[in-house]
JSON list of C-alpha atoms in Angstrom, two decimals:
[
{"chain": "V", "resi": 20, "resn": "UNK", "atom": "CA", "xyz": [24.37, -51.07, 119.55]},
{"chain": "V", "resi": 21, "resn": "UNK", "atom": "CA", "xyz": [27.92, -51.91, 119.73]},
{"chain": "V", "resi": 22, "resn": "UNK", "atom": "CA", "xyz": [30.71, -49.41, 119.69]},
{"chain": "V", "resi": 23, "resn": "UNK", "atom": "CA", "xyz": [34.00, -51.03, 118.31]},
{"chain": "V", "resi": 24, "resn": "UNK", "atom": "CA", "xyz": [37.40, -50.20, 117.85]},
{"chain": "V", "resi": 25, "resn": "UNK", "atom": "CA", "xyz": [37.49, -49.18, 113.87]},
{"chain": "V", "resi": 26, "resn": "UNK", "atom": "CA", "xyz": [40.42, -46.95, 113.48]},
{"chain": "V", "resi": 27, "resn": "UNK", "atom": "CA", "xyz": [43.86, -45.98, 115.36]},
{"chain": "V", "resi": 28, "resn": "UNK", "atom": "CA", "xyz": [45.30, -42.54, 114.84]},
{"chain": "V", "resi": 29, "resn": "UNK", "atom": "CA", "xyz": [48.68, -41.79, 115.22]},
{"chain": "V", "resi": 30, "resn": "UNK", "atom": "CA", "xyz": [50.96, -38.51, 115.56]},
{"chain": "V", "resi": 31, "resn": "UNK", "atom": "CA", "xyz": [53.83, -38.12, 113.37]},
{"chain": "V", "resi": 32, "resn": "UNK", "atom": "CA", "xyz": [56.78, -35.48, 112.67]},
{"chain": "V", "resi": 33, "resn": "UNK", "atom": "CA", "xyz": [57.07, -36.15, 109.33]},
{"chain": "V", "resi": 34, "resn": "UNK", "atom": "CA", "xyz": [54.41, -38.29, 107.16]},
{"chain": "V", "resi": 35, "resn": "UNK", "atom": "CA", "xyz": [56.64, -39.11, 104.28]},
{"chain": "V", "resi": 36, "resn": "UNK", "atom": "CA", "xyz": [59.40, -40.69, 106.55]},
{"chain": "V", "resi": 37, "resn": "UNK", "atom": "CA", "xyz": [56.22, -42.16, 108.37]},
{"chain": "V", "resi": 38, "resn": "UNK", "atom": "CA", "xyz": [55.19, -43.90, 105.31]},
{"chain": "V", "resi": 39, "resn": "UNK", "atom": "CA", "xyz": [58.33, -44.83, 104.10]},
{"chain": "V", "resi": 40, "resn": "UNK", "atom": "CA", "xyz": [59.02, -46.64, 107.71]},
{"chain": "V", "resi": 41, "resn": "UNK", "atom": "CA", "xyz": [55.77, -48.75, 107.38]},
{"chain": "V", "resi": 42, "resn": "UNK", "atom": "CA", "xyz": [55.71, -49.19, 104.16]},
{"chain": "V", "resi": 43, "resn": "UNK", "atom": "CA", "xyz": [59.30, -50.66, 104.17]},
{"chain": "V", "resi": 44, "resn": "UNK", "atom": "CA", "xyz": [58.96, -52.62, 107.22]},
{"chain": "V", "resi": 45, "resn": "UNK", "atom": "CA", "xyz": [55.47, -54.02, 107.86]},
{"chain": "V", "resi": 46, "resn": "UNK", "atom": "CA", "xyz": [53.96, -53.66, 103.96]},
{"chain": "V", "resi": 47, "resn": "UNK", "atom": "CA", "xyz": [51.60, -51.16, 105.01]},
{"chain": "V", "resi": 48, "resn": "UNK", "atom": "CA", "xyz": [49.53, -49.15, 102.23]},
{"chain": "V", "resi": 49, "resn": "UNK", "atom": "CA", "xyz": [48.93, -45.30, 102.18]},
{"chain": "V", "resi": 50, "resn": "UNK", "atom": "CA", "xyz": [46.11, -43.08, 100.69]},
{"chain": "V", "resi": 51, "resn": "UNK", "atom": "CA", "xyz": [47.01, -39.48, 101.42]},
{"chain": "V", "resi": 52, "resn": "UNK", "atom": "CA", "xyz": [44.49, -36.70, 101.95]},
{"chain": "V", "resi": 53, "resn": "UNK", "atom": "CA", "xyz": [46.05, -33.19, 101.69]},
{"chain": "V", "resi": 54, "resn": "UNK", "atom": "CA", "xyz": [49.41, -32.23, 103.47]},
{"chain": "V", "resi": 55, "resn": "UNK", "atom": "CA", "xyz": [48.73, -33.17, 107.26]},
{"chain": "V", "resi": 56, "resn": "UNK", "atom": "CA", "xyz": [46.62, -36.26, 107.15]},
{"chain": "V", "resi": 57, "resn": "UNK", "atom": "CA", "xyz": [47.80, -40.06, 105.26]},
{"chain": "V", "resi": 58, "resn": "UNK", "atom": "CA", "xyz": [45.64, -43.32, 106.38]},
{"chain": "V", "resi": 59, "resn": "UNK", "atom": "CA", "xyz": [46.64, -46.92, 106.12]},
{"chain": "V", "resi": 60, "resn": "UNK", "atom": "CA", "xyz": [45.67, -50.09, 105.36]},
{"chain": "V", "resi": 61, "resn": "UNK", "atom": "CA", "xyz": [46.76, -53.86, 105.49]},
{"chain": "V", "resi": 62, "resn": "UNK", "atom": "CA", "xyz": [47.46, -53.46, 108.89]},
{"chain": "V", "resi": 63, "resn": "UNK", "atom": "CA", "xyz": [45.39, -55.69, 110.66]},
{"chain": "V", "resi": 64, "resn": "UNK", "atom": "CA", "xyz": [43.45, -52.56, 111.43]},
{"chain": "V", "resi": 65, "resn": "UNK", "atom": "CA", "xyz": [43.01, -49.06, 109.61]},
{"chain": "V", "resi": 66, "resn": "UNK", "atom": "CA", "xyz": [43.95, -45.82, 110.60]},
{"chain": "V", "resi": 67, "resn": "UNK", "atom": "CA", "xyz": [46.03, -42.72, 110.15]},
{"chain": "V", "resi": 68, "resn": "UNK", "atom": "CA", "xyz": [48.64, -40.87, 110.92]},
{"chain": "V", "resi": 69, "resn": "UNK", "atom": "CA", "xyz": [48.24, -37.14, 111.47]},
{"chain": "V", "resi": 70, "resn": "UNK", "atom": "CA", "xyz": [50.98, -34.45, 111.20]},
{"chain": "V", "resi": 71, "resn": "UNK", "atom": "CA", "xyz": [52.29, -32.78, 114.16]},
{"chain": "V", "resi": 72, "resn": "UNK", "atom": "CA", "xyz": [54.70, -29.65, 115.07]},
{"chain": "V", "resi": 73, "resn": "UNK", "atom": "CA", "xyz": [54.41, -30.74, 118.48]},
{"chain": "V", "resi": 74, "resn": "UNK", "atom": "CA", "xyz": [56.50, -32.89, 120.62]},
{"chain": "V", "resi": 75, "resn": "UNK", "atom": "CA", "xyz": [54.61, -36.60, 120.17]},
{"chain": "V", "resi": 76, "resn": "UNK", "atom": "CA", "xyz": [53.43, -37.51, 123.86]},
{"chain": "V", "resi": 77, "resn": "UNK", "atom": "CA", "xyz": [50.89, -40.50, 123.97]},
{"chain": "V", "resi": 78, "resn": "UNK", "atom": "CA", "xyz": [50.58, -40.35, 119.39]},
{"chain": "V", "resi": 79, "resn": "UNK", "atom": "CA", "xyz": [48.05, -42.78, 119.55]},
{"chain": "V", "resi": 80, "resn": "UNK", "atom": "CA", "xyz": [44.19, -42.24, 119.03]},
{"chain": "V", "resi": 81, "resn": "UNK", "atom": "CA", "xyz": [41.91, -45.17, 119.36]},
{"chain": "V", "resi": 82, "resn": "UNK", "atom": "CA", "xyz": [38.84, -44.22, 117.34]},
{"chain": "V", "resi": 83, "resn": "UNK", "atom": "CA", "xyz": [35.79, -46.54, 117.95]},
{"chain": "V", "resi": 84, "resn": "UNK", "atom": "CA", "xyz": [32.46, -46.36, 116.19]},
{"chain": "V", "resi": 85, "resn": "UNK", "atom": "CA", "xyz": [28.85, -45.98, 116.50]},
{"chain": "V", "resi": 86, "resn": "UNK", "atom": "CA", "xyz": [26.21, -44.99, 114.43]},
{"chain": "V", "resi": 87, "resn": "UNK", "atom": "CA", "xyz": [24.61, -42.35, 116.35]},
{"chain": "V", "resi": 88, "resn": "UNK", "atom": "CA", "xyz": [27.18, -39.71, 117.97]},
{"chain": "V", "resi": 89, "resn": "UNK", "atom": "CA", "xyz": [24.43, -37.80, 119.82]},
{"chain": "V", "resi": 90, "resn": "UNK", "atom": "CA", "xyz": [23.18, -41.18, 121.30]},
{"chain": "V", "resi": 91, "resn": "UNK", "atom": "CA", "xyz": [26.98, -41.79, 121.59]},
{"chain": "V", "resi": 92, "resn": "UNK", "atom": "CA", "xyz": [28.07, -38.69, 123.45]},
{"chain": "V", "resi": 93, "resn": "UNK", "atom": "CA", "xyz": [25.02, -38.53, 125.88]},
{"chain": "V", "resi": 94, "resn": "UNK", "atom": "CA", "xyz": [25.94, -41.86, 126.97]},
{"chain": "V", "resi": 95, "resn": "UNK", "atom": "CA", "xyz": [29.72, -41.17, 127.19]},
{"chain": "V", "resi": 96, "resn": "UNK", "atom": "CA", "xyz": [28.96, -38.05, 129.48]},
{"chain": "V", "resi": 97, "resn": "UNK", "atom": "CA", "xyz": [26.32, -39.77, 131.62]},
{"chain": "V", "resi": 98, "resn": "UNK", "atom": "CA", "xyz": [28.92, -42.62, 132.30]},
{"chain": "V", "resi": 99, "resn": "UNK", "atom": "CA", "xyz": [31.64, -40.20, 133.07]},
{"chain": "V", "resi": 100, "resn": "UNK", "atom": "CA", "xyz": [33.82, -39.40, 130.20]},
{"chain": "V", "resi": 101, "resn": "UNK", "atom": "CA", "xyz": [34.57, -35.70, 129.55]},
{"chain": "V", "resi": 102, "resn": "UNK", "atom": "CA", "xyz": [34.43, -34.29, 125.86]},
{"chain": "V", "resi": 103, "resn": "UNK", "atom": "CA", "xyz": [37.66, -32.95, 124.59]},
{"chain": "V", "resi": 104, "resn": "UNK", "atom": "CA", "xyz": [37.23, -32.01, 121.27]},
{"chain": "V", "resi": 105, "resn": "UNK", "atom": "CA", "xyz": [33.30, -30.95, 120.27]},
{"chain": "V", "resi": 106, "resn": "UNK", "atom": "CA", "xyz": [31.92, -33.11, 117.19]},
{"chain": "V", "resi": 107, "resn": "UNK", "atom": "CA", "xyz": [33.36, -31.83, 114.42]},
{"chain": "V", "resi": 108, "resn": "UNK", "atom": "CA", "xyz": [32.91, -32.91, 110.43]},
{"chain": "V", "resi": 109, "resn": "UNK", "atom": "CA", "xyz": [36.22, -34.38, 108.40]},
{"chain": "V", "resi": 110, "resn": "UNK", "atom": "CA", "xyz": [36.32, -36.49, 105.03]},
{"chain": "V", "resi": 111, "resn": "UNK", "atom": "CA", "xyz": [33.90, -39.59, 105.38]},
{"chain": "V", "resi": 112, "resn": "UNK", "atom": "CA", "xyz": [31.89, -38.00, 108.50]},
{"chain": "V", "resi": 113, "resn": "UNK", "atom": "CA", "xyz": [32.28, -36.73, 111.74]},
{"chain": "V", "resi": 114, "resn": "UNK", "atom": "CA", "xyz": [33.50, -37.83, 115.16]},
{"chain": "V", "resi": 115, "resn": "UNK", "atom": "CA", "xyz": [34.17, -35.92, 118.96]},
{"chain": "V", "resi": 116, "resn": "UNK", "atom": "CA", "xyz": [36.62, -36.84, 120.99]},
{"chain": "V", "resi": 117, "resn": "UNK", "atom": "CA", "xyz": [36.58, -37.71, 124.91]},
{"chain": "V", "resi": 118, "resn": "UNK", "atom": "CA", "xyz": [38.27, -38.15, 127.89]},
{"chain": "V", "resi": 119, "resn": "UNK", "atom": "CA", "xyz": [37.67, -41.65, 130.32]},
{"chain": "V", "resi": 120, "resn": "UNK", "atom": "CA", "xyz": [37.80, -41.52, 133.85]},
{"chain": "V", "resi": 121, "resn": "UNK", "atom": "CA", "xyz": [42.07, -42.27, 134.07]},
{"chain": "V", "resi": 122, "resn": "UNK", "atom": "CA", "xyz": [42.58, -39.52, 131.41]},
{"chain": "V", "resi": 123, "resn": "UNK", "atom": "CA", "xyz": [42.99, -41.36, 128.51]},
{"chain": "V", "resi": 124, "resn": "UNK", "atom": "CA", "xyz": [41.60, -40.17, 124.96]},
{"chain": "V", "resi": 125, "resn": "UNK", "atom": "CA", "xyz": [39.95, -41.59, 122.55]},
{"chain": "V", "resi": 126, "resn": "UNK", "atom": "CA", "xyz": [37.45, -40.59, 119.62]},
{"chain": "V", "resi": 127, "resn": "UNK", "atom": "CA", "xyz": [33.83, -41.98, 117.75]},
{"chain": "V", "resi": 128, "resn": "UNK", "atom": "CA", "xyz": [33.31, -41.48, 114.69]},
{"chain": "V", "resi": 129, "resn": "UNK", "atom": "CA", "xyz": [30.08, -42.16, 112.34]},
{"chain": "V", "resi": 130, "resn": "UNK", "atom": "CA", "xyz": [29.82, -42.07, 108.96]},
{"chain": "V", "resi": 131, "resn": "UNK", "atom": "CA", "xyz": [26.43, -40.01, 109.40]}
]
Protein backbone atom coordinates (compact mmCIF):
# COMPACT_ATOMS: atom_id res chain seq x y z
CA UNK A 1 0.00 0.00 0.00
CA UNK A 2 0.97 3.43 -0.82
CA UNK A 3 1.42 6.17 1.68
CA UNK A 4 0.84 9.67 0.02
CA UNK A 5 1.08 13.10 0.84
CA UNK A 6 -2.82 14.05 1.70
CA UNK A 7 -2.66 17.00 3.93
CA UNK A 8 -0.13 19.97 4.97
CA UNK A 9 -0.46 21.51 8.39
CA UNK A 10 0.60 24.73 9.17
CA UNK A 11 1.29 26.91 12.46
CA UNK A 12 -0.25 30.17 12.78
CA UNK A 13 -0.40 33.23 15.39
CA UNK A 14 -3.58 34.22 14.59
CA UNK A 15 -6.18 32.06 12.37
CA UNK A 16 -8.48 34.85 11.44
CA UNK A 17 -5.62 37.06 9.96
CA UNK A 18 -4.47 33.55 8.55
CA UNK A 19 -7.61 33.19 6.70
CA UNK A 20 -8.08 36.50 5.72
CA UNK A 21 -4.34 36.41 4.06
CA UNK A 22 -5.28 33.29 1.93
CA UNK A 23 -8.42 33.91 1.37
CA UNK A 24 -7.59 37.41 -0.09
CA UNK A 25 -4.61 36.42 -1.94
CA UNK A 26 -4.67 32.86 -3.32
CA UNK A 27 -8.82 32.22 -3.11
CA UNK A 28 -8.39 29.70 -0.58
CA UNK A 29 -11.62 28.29 1.32
CA UNK A 30 -11.94 27.73 5.17
CA UNK A 31 -14.08 25.31 7.32
CA UNK A 32 -13.31 26.05 10.95
CA UNK A 33 -13.44 23.50 13.74
CA UNK A 34 -13.49 25.10 17.24
CA UNK A 35 -11.07 28.00 18.27
CA UNK A 36 -7.48 26.53 17.48
CA UNK A 37 -7.93 24.47 14.38
CA UNK A 38 -9.37 26.00 10.51
CA UNK A 39 -8.62 23.63 7.30
CA UNK A 40 -8.53 24.64 3.68
CA UNK A 41 -9.36 23.84 0.49
CA UNK A 42 -8.85 24.85 -3.27
CA UNK A 43 -5.40 24.82 -2.74
CA UNK A 44 -4.03 22.41 -4.91
CA UNK A 45 -3.81 20.36 -1.75
CA UNK A 46 -5.81 20.34 1.68
CA UNK A 47 -4.76 21.07 4.96
CA UNK A 48 -4.88 23.21 8.04
CA UNK A 49 -3.64 25.61 9.92
CA UNK A 50 -3.33 25.13 13.67
CA UNK A 51 -3.11 27.88 16.36
CA UNK A 52 0.00 28.54 18.14
CA UNK A 53 1.28 30.72 21.31
CA UNK A 54 4.58 29.70 20.35
CA UNK A 55 7.21 31.27 18.29
CA UNK A 56 6.51 29.51 14.55
CA UNK A 57 9.89 27.56 13.78
CA UNK A 58 9.57 25.03 10.79
CA UNK A 59 5.02 25.71 10.77
CA UNK A 60 4.73 23.18 8.34
CA UNK A 61 3.38 19.53 8.85
CA UNK A 62 3.33 17.21 5.93
CA UNK A 63 0.66 14.65 6.80
CA UNK A 64 0.70 11.52 4.50
CA UNK A 65 -1.74 8.65 4.60
CA UNK A 66 -2.21 5.06 4.99
CA UNK A 67 -4.83 2.93 5.89
CA UNK A 68 -3.40 0.97 8.60
CA UNK A 69 -1.38 3.15 11.30
CA UNK A 70 -0.22 0.08 13.27
CA UNK A 71 1.08 -1.48 9.95
CA UNK A 72 2.20 2.17 9.36
CA UNK A 73 4.13 2.86 12.53
CA UNK A 74 5.84 -0.64 12.78
CA UNK A 75 7.23 0.01 9.50
CA UNK A 76 8.23 3.66 10.20
CA UNK A 77 10.18 2.45 13.41
CA UNK A 78 11.77 -0.60 11.76
CA UNK A 79 13.10 1.78 8.94
CA UNK A 80 14.34 4.29 11.39
CA UNK A 81 11.98 7.04 12.09
CA UNK A 82 11.36 7.93 15.77
CA UNK A 83 7.67 8.59 17.03
CA UNK A 84 7.07 12.02 18.33
CA UNK A 85 3.70 12.32 19.14
CA UNK A 86 1.85 8.69 20.15
CA UNK A 87 -1.38 7.99 17.88
CA UNK A 88 -3.82 9.99 19.06
CA UNK A 89 -7.77 10.40 17.83
CA UNK A 90 -8.99 14.05 16.28
CA UNK A 91 -12.18 14.86 14.05
CA UNK A 92 -12.23 12.39 10.95
CA UNK A 93 -9.67 9.78 12.66
CA UNK A 94 -6.48 9.47 14.05
CA UNK A 95 -2.84 9.93 13.09
CA UNK A 96 0.94 9.79 15.14
CA UNK A 97 3.48 11.75 14.30
CA UNK A 98 7.33 10.87 13.58
CA UNK A 99 10.61 11.89 13.26
CA UNK A 100 12.99 10.76 9.86
CA UNK A 101 16.46 10.14 10.13
CA UNK A 102 17.61 14.26 9.39
CA UNK A 103 15.03 15.33 12.04
CA UNK A 104 12.35 16.35 10.09
CA UNK A 105 8.54 15.75 11.14
CA UNK A 106 5.89 14.64 9.62
CA UNK A 107 2.46 12.83 10.51
CA UNK A 108 -0.09 9.68 9.04
CA UNK A 109 -3.20 9.83 9.42
CA UNK A 110 -6.15 7.17 8.64
CA UNK A 111 -9.51 7.63 8.60
CA UNK A 112 -9.89 4.24 10.68
Amino acid sequence: MKTPIDYIEFKSTDLEKTKKFYSEAFGWEFTDYGSSYVSFSEAGITGGFELSTEPIKNGALVVLYHGDLKTIKEKVIKSGGVISKEIFGFPGGKRFHFMDPSGNELAIWSEK
